[in-house]
GROMACS .gro file of C-alpha atoms in nm:
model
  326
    1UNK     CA    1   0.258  12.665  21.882
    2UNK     CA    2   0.280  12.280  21.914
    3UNK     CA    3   0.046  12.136  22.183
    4UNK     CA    4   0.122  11.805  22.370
    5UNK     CA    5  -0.214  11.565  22.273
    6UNK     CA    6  -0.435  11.492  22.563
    7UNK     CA    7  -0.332  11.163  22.650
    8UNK     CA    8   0.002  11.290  22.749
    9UNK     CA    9  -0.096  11.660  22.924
   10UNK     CA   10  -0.266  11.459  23.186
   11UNK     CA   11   0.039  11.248  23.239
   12UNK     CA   12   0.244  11.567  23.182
   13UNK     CA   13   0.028  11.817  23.342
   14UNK     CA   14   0.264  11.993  23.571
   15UNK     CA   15   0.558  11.992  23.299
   16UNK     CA   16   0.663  12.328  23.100
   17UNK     CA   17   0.848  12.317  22.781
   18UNK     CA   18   1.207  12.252  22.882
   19UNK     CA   19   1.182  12.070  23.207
   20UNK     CA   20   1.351  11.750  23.278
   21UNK     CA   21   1.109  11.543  23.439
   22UNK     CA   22   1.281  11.251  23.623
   23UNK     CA   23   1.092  11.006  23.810
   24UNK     CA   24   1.196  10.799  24.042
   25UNK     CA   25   1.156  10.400  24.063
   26UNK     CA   26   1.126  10.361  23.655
   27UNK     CA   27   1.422  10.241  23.452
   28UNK     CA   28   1.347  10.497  23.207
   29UNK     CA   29   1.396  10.888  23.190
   30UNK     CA   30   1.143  11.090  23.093
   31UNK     CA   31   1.224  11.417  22.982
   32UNK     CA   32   1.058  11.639  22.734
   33UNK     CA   33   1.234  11.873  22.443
   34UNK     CA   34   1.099  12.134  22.169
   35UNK     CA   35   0.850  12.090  21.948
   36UNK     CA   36   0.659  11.896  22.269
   37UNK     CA   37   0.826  11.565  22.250
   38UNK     CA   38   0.780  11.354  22.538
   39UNK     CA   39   1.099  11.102  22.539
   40UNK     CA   40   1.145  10.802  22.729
   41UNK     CA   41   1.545  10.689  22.710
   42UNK     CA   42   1.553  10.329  22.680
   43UNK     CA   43   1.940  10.368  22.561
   44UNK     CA   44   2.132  10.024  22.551
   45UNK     CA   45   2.374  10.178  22.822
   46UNK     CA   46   2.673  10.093  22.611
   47UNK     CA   47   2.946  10.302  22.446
   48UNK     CA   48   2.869  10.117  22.094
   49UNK     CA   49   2.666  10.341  21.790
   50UNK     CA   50   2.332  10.194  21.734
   51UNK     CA   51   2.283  10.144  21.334
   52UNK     CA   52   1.908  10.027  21.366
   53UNK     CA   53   1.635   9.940  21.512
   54UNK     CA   54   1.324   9.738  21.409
   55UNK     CA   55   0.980   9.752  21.638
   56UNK     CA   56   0.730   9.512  21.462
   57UNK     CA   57   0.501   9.570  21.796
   58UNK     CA   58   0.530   9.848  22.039
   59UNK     CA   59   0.711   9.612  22.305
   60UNK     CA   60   0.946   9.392  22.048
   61UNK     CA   61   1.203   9.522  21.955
   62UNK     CA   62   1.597   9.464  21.788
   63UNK     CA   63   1.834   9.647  21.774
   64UNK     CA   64   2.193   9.600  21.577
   65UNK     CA   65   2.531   9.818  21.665
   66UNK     CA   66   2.853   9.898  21.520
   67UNK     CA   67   3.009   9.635  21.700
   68UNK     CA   68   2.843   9.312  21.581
   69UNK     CA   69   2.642   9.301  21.857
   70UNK     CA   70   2.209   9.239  21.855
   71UNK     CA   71   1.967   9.344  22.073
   72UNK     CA   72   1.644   9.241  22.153
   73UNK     CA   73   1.332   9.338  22.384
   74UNK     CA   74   1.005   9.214  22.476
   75UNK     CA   75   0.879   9.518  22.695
   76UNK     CA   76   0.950   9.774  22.447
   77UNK     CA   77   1.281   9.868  22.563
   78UNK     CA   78   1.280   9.867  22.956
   79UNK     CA   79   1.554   9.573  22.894
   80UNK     CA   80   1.755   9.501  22.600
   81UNK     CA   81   1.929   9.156  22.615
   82UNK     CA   82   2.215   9.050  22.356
   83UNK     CA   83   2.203   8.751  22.157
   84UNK     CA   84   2.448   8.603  21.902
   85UNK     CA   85   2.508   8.723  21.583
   86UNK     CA   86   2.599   8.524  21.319
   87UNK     CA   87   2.867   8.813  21.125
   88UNK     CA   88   3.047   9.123  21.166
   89UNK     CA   89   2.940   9.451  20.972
   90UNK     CA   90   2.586   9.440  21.073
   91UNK     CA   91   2.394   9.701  20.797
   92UNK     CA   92   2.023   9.600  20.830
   93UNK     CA   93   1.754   9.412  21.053
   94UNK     CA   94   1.399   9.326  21.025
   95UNK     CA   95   1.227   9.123  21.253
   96UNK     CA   96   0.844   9.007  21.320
   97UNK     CA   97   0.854   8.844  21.656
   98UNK     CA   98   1.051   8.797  21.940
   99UNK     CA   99   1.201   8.503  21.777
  100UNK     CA  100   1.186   8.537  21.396
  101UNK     CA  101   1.406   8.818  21.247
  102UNK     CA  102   1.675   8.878  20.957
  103UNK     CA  103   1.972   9.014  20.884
  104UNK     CA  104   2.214   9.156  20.690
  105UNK     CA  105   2.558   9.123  20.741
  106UNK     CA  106   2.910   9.163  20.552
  107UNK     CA  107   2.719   9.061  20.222
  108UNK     CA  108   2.526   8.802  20.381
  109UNK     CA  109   2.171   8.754  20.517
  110UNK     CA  110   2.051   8.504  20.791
  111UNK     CA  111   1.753   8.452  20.967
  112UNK     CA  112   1.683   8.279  21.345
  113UNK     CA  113   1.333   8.125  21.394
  114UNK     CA  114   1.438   8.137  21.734
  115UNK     CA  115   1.522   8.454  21.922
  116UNK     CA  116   1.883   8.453  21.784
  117UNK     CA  117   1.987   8.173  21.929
  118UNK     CA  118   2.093   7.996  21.603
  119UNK     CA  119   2.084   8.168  21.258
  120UNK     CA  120   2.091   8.020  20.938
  121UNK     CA  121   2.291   8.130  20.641
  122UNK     CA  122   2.024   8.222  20.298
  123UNK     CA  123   2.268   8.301  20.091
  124UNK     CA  124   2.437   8.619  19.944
  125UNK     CA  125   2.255   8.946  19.976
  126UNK     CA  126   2.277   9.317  20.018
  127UNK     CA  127   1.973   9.461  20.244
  128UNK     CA  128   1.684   9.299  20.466
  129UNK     CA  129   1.323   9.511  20.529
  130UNK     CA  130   1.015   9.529  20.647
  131UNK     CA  131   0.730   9.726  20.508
  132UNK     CA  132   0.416   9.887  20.720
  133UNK     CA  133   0.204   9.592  20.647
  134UNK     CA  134   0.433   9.333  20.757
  135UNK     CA  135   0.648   9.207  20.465
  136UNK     CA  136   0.968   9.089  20.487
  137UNK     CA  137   1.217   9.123  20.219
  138UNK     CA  138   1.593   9.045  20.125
  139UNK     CA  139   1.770   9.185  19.858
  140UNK     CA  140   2.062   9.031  19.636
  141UNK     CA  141   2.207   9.244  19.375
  142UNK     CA  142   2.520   9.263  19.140
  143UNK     CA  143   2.602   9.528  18.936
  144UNK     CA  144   2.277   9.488  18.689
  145UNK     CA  145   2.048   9.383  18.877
  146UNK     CA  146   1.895   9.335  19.235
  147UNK     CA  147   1.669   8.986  19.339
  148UNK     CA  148   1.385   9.050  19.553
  149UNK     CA  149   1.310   8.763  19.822
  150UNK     CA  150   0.960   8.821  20.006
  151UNK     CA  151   0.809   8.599  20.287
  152UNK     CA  152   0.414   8.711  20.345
  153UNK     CA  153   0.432   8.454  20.698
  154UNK     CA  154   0.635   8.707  20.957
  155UNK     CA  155   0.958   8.577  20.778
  156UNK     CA  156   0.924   8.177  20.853
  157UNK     CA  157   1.008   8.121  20.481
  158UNK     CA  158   1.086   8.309  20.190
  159UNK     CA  159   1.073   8.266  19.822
  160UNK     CA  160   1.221   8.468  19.528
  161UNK     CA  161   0.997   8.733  19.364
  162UNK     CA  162   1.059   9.018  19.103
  163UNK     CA  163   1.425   9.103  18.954
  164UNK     CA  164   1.487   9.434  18.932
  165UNK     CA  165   1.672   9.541  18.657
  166UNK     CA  166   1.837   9.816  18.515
  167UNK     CA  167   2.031   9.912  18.832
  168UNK     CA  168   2.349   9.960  18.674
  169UNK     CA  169   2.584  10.063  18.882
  170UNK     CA  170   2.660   9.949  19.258
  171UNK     CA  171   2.427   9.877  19.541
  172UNK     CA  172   2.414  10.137  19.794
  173UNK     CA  173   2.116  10.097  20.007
  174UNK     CA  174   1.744  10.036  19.990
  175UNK     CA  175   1.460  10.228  20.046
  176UNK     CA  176   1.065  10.101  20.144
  177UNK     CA  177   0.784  10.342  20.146
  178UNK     CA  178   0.466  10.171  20.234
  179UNK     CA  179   0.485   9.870  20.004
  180UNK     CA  180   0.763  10.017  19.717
  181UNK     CA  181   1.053   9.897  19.739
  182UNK     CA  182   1.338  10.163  19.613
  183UNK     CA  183   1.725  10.026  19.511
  184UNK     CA  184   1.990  10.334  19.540
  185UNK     CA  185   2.279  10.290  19.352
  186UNK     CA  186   2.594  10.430  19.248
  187UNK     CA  187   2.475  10.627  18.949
  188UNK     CA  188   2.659  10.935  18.810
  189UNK     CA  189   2.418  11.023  18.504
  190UNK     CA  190   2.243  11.333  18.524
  191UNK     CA  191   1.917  11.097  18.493
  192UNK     CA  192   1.863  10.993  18.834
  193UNK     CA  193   1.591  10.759  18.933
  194UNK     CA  194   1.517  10.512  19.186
  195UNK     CA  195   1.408  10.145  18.995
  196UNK     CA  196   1.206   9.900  19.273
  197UNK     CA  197   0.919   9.734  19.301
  198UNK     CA  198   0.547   9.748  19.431
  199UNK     CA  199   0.578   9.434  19.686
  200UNK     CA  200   0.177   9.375  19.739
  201UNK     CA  201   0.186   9.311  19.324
  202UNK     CA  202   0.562   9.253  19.210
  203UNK     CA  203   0.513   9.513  18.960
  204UNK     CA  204   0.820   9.716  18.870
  205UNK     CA  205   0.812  10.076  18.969
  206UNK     CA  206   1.060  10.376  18.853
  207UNK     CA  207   1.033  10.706  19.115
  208UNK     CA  208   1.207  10.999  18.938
  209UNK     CA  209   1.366  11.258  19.128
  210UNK     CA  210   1.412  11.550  18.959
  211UNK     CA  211   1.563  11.750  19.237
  212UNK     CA  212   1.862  11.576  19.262
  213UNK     CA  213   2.181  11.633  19.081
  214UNK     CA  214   2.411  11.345  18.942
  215UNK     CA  215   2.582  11.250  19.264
  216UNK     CA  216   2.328  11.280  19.534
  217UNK     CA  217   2.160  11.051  19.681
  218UNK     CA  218   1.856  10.996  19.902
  219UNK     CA  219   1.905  10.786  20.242
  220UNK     CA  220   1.557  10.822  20.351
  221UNK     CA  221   1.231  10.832  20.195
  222UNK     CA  222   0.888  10.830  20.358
  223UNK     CA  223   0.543  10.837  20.119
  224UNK     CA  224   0.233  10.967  20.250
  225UNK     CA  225  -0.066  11.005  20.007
  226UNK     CA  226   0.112  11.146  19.673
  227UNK     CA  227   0.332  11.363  19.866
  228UNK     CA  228   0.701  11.233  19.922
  229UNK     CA  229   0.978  11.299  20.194
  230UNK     CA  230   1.335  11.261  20.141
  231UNK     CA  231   1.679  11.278  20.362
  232UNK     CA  232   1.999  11.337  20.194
  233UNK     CA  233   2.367  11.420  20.311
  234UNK     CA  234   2.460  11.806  20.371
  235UNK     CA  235   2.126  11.915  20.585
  236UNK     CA  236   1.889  11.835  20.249
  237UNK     CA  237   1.538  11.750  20.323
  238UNK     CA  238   1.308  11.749  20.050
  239UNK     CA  239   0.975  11.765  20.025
  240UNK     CA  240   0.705  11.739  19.738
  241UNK     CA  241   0.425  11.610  19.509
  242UNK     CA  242   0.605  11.555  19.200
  243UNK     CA  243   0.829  11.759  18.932
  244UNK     CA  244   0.733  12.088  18.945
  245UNK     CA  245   0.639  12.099  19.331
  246UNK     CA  246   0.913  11.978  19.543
  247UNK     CA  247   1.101  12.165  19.769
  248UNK     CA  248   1.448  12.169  19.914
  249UNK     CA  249   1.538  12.263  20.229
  250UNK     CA  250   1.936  12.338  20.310
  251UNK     CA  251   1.987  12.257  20.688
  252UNK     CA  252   2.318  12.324  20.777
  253UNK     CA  253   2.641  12.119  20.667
  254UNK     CA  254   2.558  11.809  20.856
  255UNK     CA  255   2.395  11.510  20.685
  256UNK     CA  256   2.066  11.386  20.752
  257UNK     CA  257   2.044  10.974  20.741
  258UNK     CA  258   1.653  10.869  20.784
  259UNK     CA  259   1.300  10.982  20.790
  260UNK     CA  260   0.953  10.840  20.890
  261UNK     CA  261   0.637  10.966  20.960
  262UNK     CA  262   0.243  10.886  21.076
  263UNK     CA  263   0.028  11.098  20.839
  264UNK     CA  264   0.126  11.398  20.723
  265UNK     CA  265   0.332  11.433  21.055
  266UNK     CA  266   0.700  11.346  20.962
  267UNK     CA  267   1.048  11.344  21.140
  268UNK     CA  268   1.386  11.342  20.996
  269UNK     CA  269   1.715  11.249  21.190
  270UNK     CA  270   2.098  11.280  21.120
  271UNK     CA  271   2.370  11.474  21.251
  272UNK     CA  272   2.346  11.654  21.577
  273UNK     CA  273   2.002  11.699  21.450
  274UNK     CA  274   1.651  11.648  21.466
  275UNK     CA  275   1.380  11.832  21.232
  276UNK     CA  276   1.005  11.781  21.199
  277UNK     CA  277   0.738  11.916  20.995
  278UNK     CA  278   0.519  11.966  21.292
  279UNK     CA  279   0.356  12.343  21.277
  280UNK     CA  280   0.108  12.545  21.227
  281UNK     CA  281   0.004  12.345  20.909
  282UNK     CA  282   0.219  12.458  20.624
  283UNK     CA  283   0.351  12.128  20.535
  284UNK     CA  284   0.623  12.256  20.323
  285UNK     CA  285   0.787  12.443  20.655
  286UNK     CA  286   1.029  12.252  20.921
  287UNK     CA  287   1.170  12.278  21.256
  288UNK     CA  288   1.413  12.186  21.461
  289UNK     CA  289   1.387  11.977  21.742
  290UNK     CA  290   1.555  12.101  22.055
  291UNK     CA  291   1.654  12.025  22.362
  292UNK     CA  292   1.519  12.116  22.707
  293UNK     CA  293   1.775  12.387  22.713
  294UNK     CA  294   1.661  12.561  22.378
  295UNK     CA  295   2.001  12.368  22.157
  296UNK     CA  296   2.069  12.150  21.933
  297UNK     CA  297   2.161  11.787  22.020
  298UNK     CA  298   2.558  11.686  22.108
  299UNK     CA  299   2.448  11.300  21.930
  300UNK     CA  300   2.403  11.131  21.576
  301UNK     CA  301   2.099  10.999  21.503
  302UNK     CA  302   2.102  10.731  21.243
  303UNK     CA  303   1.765  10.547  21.218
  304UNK     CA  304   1.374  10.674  21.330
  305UNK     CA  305   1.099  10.411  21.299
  306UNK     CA  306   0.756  10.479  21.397
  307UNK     CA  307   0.564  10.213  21.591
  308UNK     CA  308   0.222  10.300  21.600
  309UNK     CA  309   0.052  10.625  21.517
  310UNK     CA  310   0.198  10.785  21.816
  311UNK     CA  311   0.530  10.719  21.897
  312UNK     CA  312   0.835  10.641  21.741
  313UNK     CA  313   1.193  10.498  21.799
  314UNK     CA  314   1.520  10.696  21.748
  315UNK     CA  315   1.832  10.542  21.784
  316UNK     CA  316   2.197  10.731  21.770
  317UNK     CA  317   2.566  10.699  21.871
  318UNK     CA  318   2.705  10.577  22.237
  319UNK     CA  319   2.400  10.359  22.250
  320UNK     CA  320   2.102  10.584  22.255
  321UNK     CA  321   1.754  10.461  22.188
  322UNK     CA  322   1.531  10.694  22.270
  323UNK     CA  323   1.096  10.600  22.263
  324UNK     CA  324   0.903  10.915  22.219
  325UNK     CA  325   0.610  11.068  22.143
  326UNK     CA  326   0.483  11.414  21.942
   0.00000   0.00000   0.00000
């Protein structure tokens, strides 16, 4: 049976699994769901889907939403405030500061040095990122190939880096797992592969995944040690070491969209569900996250970033953001 960790029983003492815990005089509510997940709602208060979030620091944060609209907050999500944005069809965001962050937007990608207030136009591109140890990077790609653009100074400047070739198909999305960076593209051969890059050395870098079929795709991929964790559409989680250990875990009909983790301690998030590996230490076994009333969730979650070692971000439709903690 999952525990709460220390820090929080004391703050939690009185609480049972499935109690709502509201307290009064905070602008967030606490509640706490199954496995113990203590959850702060910092929720934009808005009727608009949040795509993603980016927390570079436990207090700043951005946020983008379905309808062009950017978030931002210094006090890690007790108040959002909306600032310009430069395009429509916002897809990605990374950010380093409170004032410094890129974007990705209806094939473009800008950047503001100054808390949104003006954004400049770099050029044509498909995906902005940040890794774990701070990188930035922008991707342009065509139908070949996909240019990497890295800035190593929070994203003040950035300069081109390693092409990646042999895409061959389509840009669909991007994937970083500590410092790899992973292109997804439209393939449809039964040899399915993800090219990218290592971005602390600008070596090229192939990972082969064996356990999918021409067709599928991962939209989520977290790397701990030499064991890898993947989100795909139709309830698919997979989990593994390489070829001939990797699992696959059919979830129900609904598709997952991202994953992250701290450790060996990972979370994956998509439709109407949540799912962790959090148990009694067989890593290869998941559960589902539920609410204080033992069901599943009525939302979609689409992004999950953790922020420190402890808590993480989730962010879903009709504005939800939600701060919480294992």
């Amino acid at each position: 049976m999952p525990i709460l960790k220390r820090s929080f029983a004391a703050r939690l003492q009185s609480a049972t699994l499935g109690t709502i815990l509201l307290f009064c005089g905070c602008n967030e509510r606490i509640f706490e769901i199954q496995p113990v997940i203590t959850v702060a709602d910092i929720s934009l208060g808005e009727s608009a889907d949040v795509l993603a979030v980016c927390f570079p620091t436990p207090t700043i944060g951005w946020a983008i939403t379905d309808t062009a609209t950017i978030y931002r907050t210094t006090d890690g999500g007790s108040t959002w405030n909306s600032v310009s944005a430069p395009n429509d069809n916002l897809t990605y965001i990374a950010a380093s500061s409170p004032l410094i962050a890129v974007l990705a937007a209806d094939g473009r990608i800008y950047h503001t040095l100054d808390g949104g207030a003006t954004w400049n136009d770099l050029g044509s591109g498909d995906y902005v990122g940040r890794t774990p140890e701070g990188t930035m990077v922008y991707l342009n790609c065509d139908f070949t190939s996909c240019q990497t653009y890295i800035s190593r100074n929070g994203g003040q400047t950035f300069s081109s880096s390693t092409l990646i070739q042999g895409i061959n198909a389509p840009f669909r999305d991007a994937l970083i797992a500590g410092e790899f960076l992973y292109v997804v593209s439209d393939r449809s051969t039964d040899d399915v592969w993800l090219r990218g890059v290592d971005l602390a050395t600008g070596t090229l870098a192939r990972f082969d995944l064996p356990i999918l079929s021409a067709g599928e795709f991962p939209n989520g991929l977290y790397r701990f040690g030499n064991r890898n964790y993947m989100t795909g559409p139709l309830g698919n989680l997979w989990d593994g070491t390489g070829d001939a250990d990797v699992m696959r875990h059919d979830w129900h009909t609904f598709d997952f969209y991202d994953v992250d983790g701290t450790g060996d301690l990972v979370i994956a998030v998509g439709e109407q569900c949540i799912a962790t590996n959090l148990n009694l230490g067989t890593e290869e076994y998941w559960n589902p996250v539920l609410d204080e009333s033992g069901n599943g969730f009525p939302h979609t979650f689409y992004d999950i970033q953790y922020i420190d070692s402890e808590t993480f971000v989730v962010t879903g439709d009709r504005g939800l953001i939600w701060r919480a903690q294992l």
